[in-house]
XYZ file of C-alpha atoms in Angstrom:
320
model
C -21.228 -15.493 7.342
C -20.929 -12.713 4.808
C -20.112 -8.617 6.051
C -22.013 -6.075 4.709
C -18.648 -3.710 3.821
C -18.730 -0.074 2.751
C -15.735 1.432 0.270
C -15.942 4.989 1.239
C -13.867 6.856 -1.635
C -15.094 5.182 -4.646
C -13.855 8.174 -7.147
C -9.793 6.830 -5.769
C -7.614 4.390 -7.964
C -6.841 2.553 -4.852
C -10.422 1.533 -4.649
C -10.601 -0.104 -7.754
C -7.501 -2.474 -7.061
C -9.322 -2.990 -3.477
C -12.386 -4.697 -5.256
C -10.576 -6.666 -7.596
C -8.349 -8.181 -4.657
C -11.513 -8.567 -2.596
C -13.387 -10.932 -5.437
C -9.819 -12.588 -6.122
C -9.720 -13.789 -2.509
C -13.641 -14.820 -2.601
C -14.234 -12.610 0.706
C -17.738 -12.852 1.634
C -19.603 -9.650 0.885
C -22.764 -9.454 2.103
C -23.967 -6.036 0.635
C -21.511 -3.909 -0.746
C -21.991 -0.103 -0.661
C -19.849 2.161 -2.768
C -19.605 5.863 -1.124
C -18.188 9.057 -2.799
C -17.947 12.691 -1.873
C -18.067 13.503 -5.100
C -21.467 13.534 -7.347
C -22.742 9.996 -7.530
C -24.164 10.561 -10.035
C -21.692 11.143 -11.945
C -19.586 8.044 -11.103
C -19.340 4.666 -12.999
C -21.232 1.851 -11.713
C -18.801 -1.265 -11.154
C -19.437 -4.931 -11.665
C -18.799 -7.164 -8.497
C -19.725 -11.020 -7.964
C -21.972 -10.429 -11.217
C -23.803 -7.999 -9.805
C -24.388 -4.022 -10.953
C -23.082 -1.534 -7.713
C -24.182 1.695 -8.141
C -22.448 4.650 -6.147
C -24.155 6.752 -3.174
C -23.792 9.258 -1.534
C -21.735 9.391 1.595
C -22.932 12.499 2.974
C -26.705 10.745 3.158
C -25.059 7.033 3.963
C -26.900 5.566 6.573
C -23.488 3.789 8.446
C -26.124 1.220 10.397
C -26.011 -0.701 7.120
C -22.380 -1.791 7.089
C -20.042 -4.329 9.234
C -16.706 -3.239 7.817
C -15.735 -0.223 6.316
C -12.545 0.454 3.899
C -12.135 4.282 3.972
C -9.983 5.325 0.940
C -11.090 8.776 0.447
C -8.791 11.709 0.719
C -10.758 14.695 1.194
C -11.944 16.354 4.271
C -15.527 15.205 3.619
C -14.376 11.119 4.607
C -13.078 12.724 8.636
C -16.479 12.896 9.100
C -17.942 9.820 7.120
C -14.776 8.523 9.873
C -16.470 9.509 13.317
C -20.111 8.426 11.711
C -18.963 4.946 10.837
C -17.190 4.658 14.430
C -20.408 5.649 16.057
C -22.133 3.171 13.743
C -20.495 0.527 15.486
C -18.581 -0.446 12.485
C -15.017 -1.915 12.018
C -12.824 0.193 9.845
C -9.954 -0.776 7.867
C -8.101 3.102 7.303
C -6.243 3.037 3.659
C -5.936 6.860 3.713
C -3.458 8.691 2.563
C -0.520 9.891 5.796
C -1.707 13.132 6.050
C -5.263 12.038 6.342
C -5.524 9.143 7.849
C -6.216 8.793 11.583
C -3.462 9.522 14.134
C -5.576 8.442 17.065
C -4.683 4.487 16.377
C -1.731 2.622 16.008
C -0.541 0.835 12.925
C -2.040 -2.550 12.195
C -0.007 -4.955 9.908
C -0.795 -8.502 9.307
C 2.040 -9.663 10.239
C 2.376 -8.711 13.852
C -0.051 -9.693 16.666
C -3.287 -7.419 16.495
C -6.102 -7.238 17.645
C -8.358 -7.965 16.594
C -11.326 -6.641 19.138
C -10.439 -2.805 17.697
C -12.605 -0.944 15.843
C -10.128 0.995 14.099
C -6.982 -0.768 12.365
C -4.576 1.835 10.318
C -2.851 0.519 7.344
C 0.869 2.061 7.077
C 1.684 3.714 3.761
C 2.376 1.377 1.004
C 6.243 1.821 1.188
C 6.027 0.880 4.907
C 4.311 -2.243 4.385
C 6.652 -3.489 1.176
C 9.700 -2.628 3.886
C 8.052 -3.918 6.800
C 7.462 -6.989 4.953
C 10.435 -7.772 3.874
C 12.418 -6.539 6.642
C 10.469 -8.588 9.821
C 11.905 -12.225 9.382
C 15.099 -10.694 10.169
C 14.619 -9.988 13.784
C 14.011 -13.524 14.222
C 17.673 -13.823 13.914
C 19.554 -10.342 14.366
C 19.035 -6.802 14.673
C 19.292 -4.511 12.144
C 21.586 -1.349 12.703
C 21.300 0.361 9.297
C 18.328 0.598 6.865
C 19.253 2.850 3.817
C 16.328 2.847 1.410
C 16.202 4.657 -2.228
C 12.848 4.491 -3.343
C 11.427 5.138 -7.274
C 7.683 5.444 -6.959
C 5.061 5.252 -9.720
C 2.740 8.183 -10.415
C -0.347 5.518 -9.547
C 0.772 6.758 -6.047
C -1.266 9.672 -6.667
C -4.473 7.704 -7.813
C -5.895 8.343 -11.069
C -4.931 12.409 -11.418
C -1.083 10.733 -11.009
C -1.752 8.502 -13.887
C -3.510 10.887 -15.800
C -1.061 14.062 -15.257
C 1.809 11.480 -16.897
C -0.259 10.756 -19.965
C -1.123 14.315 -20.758
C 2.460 15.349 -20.312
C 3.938 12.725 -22.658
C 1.138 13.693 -24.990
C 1.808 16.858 -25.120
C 5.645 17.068 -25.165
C 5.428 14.262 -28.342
C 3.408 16.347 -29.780
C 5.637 19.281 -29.305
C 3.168 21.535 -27.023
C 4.119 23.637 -23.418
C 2.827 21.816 -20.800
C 0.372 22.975 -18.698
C -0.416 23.093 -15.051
C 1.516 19.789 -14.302
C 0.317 18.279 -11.412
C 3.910 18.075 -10.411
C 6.513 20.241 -9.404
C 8.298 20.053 -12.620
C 8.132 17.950 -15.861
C 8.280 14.584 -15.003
C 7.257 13.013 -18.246
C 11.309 11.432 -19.586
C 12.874 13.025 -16.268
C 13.188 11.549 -12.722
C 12.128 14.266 -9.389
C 13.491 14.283 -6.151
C 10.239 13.594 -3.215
C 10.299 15.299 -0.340
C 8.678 13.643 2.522
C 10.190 10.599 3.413
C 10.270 11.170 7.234
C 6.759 9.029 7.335
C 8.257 6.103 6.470
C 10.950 6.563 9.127
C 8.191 7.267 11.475
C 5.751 4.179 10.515
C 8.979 1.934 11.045
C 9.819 3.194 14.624
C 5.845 2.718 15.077
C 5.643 -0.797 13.877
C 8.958 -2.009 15.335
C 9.491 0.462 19.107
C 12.339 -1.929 20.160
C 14.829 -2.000 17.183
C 17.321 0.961 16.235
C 17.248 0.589 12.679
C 18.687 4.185 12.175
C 16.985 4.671 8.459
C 17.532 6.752 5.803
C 14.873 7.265 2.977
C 15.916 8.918 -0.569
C 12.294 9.068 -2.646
C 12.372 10.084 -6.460
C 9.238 10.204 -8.553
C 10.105 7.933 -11.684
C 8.103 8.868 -14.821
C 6.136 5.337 -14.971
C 2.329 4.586 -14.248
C 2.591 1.280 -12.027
C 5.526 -0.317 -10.017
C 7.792 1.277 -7.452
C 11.825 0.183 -7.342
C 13.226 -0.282 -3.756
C 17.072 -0.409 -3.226
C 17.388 -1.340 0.328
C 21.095 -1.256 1.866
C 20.970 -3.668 5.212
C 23.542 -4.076 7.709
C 22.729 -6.492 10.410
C 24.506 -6.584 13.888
C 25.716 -10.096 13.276
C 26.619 -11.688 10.260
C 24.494 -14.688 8.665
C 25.042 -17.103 6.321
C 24.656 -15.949 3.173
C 21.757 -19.608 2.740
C 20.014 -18.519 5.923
C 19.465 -14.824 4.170
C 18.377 -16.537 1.025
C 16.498 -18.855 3.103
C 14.686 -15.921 5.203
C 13.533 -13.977 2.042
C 12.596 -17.208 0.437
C 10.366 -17.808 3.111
C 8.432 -14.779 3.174
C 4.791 -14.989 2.294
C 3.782 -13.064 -1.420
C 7.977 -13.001 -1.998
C 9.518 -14.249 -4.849
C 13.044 -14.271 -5.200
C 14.571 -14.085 -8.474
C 17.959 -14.097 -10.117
C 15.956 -11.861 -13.278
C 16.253 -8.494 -14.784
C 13.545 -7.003 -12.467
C 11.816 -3.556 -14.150
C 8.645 -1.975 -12.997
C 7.055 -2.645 -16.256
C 7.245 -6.361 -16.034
C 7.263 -7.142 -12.444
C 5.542 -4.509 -10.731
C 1.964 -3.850 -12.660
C -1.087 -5.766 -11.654
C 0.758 -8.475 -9.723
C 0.050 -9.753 -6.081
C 3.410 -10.425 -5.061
C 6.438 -8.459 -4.434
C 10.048 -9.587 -6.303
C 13.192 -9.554 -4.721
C 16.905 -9.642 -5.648
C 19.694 -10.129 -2.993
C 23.038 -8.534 -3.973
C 25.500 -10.055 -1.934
C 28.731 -10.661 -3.769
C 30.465 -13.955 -3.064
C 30.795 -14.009 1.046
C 29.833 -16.700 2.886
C 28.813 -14.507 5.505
C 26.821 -11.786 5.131
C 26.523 -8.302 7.738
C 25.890 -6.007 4.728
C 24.007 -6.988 1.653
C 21.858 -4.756 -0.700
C 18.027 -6.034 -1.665
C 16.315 -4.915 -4.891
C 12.489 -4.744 -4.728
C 10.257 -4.272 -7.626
C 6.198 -4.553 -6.426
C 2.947 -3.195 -7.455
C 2.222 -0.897 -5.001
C -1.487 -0.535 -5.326
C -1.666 -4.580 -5.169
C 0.944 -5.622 -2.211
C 1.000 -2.704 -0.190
C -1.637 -1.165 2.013
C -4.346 -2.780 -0.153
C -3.146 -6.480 0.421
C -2.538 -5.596 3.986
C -6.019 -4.272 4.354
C -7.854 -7.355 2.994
C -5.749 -9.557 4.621
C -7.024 -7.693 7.986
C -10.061 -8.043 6.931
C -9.938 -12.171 6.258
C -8.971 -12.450 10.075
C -11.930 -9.999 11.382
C -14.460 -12.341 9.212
C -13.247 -15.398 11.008
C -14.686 -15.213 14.401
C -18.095 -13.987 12.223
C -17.424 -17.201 10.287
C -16.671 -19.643 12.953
């Protein structure tokens, strides 16, 4: 049976990637309402299952209308549209940004037992879920004692002003003109900035897995591309493996594809549903230490693929 679903935060990039993966799947939308804090009027109608969706308001949204709610919108305005859509009675599927998004709930990823009964499931931060992801099978097997993570992120991390801020400073500097009021903290357009902020993902990790040390370290740079982000990911496990079961674990990871390629942003991380991996191993049988490169769209296989695939298993007991 299809759910009438809200997207509250229309006006964010993320949203737009959240459609598309919605109408990729063939997830039954009843009525779909498109909310912004912004004007509506001054927002672009979208196309979706060959119909016209026009924005409203969110401030007038009557919340009785809607089943499931994705709330993507960063501004103060969507804490409130929050507590309305809970009172509403409606589930909600929380793709905000970590230092909006609701600390009242734990983390919900696919891959771990939820459930399914709460009204409120959190989606980690992108970076969380590509690690997460990745990292999981493992404790099937061993523990892991050391996580050391370098991280190059895309500006699409910042939504469309990310995107846009990169453009205009590229622009200008071909052209020979002073940039102005970068939306960053210095030129990033043919340069590479240190990110402060990592201790989130630390944080998320410790959430998501309470019973392994995994004593992480995060370095984050903003890389001067739109789409894509590069994970190095040093792993030490407390017993050595084979180095076929470790090829066999990450080979055997839904959405992975393992590949003996040159992996770059460009190619492997735009507009694709599926992360690639790399294992760096050297020529040991045995592995305790190995290094994993990571190349994945971030605004297709993180948060946004773990929100949909939420909301496939709250439309099955509808369904069935």
């Amino acid at each position: 049976m299809p759910m009438n679903i809200a997207v509250a935060g229309s006006e964010e990039l993320i949203s737009e990637n959240l459609l598309e993966l919605l109408q990729e799947k063939q997830f039954p939308v009843g009525k779909l309402f498109l909310l912004t804090a912004l004007d509506a009027e001054d927002q672009d109608s979208i196309r979706f299952n060959n119909q016209t969706i026009y924005v409203q308001d969110l401030a007038s949204f009557d919340w009785s209308q809607a089943e499931l709610v994705f709330l993507v919108g960063n501004t103060d305005e969507y804490v409130a549209a929050f507590s309305a859509a809970e009172q509403n009675g409606c589930k909600i599927i929380d793709l905000r940004n970590i230092e909006h998004k609701s600390s009242l709930h734990g983390l919900s990823l696919l891959a771990q037992k939820e459930d399914l009964e709460s009204s409120v499931h959190v989606c980690p931060d992108d970076l969380t879920v590509l690690i997460a992801h990745v990292i999981q099978p493992f404790f099937d097997e061993t523990a892991i004692t050391q996580l050391n993570i370098v991280a190059l992120e895309p500006v699409s991390v910042h939504g469309k002003k990310g995107t846009e801020a990169l453009a205009r400073e590229t622009a200008h500097l071909m052209n020979g003109r002073p940039l102005e009021n970068t939306l960053f903290s210095s030129q990033l357009a043919f340069n590479i900035l240190p990110v402060l902020g990592d201790s989130h993902l630390v944080s998320e990790l410790q959430l998501l897995f309470p019973e392994e040390k995994l004593n992480t370290s995060v370095t984050l740079l903003q890389a001067p591309v739109f789409f894509g982000t590069t994970v190095v990911a040093d792993i030490v496990l407390e017993d050595a493996l084979p180095k076929e079961d470790i090829t066999r674990i990450l080979s055997s990871i839904s959405n992975v594809t393992l590949s003996d390629e040159v992996l770059t942003p460009v190619t492997h991380g735009s507009n694709q549903n599926k992360v690639y991996l790399q294992l760096i191993a050297g020529e040991l049988d045995e592995l305790q230490t190995f290094r994993l490169l990571m190349i994945a769209d971030p605004l297709r296989c993180g948060r946004i693929q773990n929100a949909v695939s939420l909301a496939e298993q709250l439309v099955t007991p509808v369904m069935s």
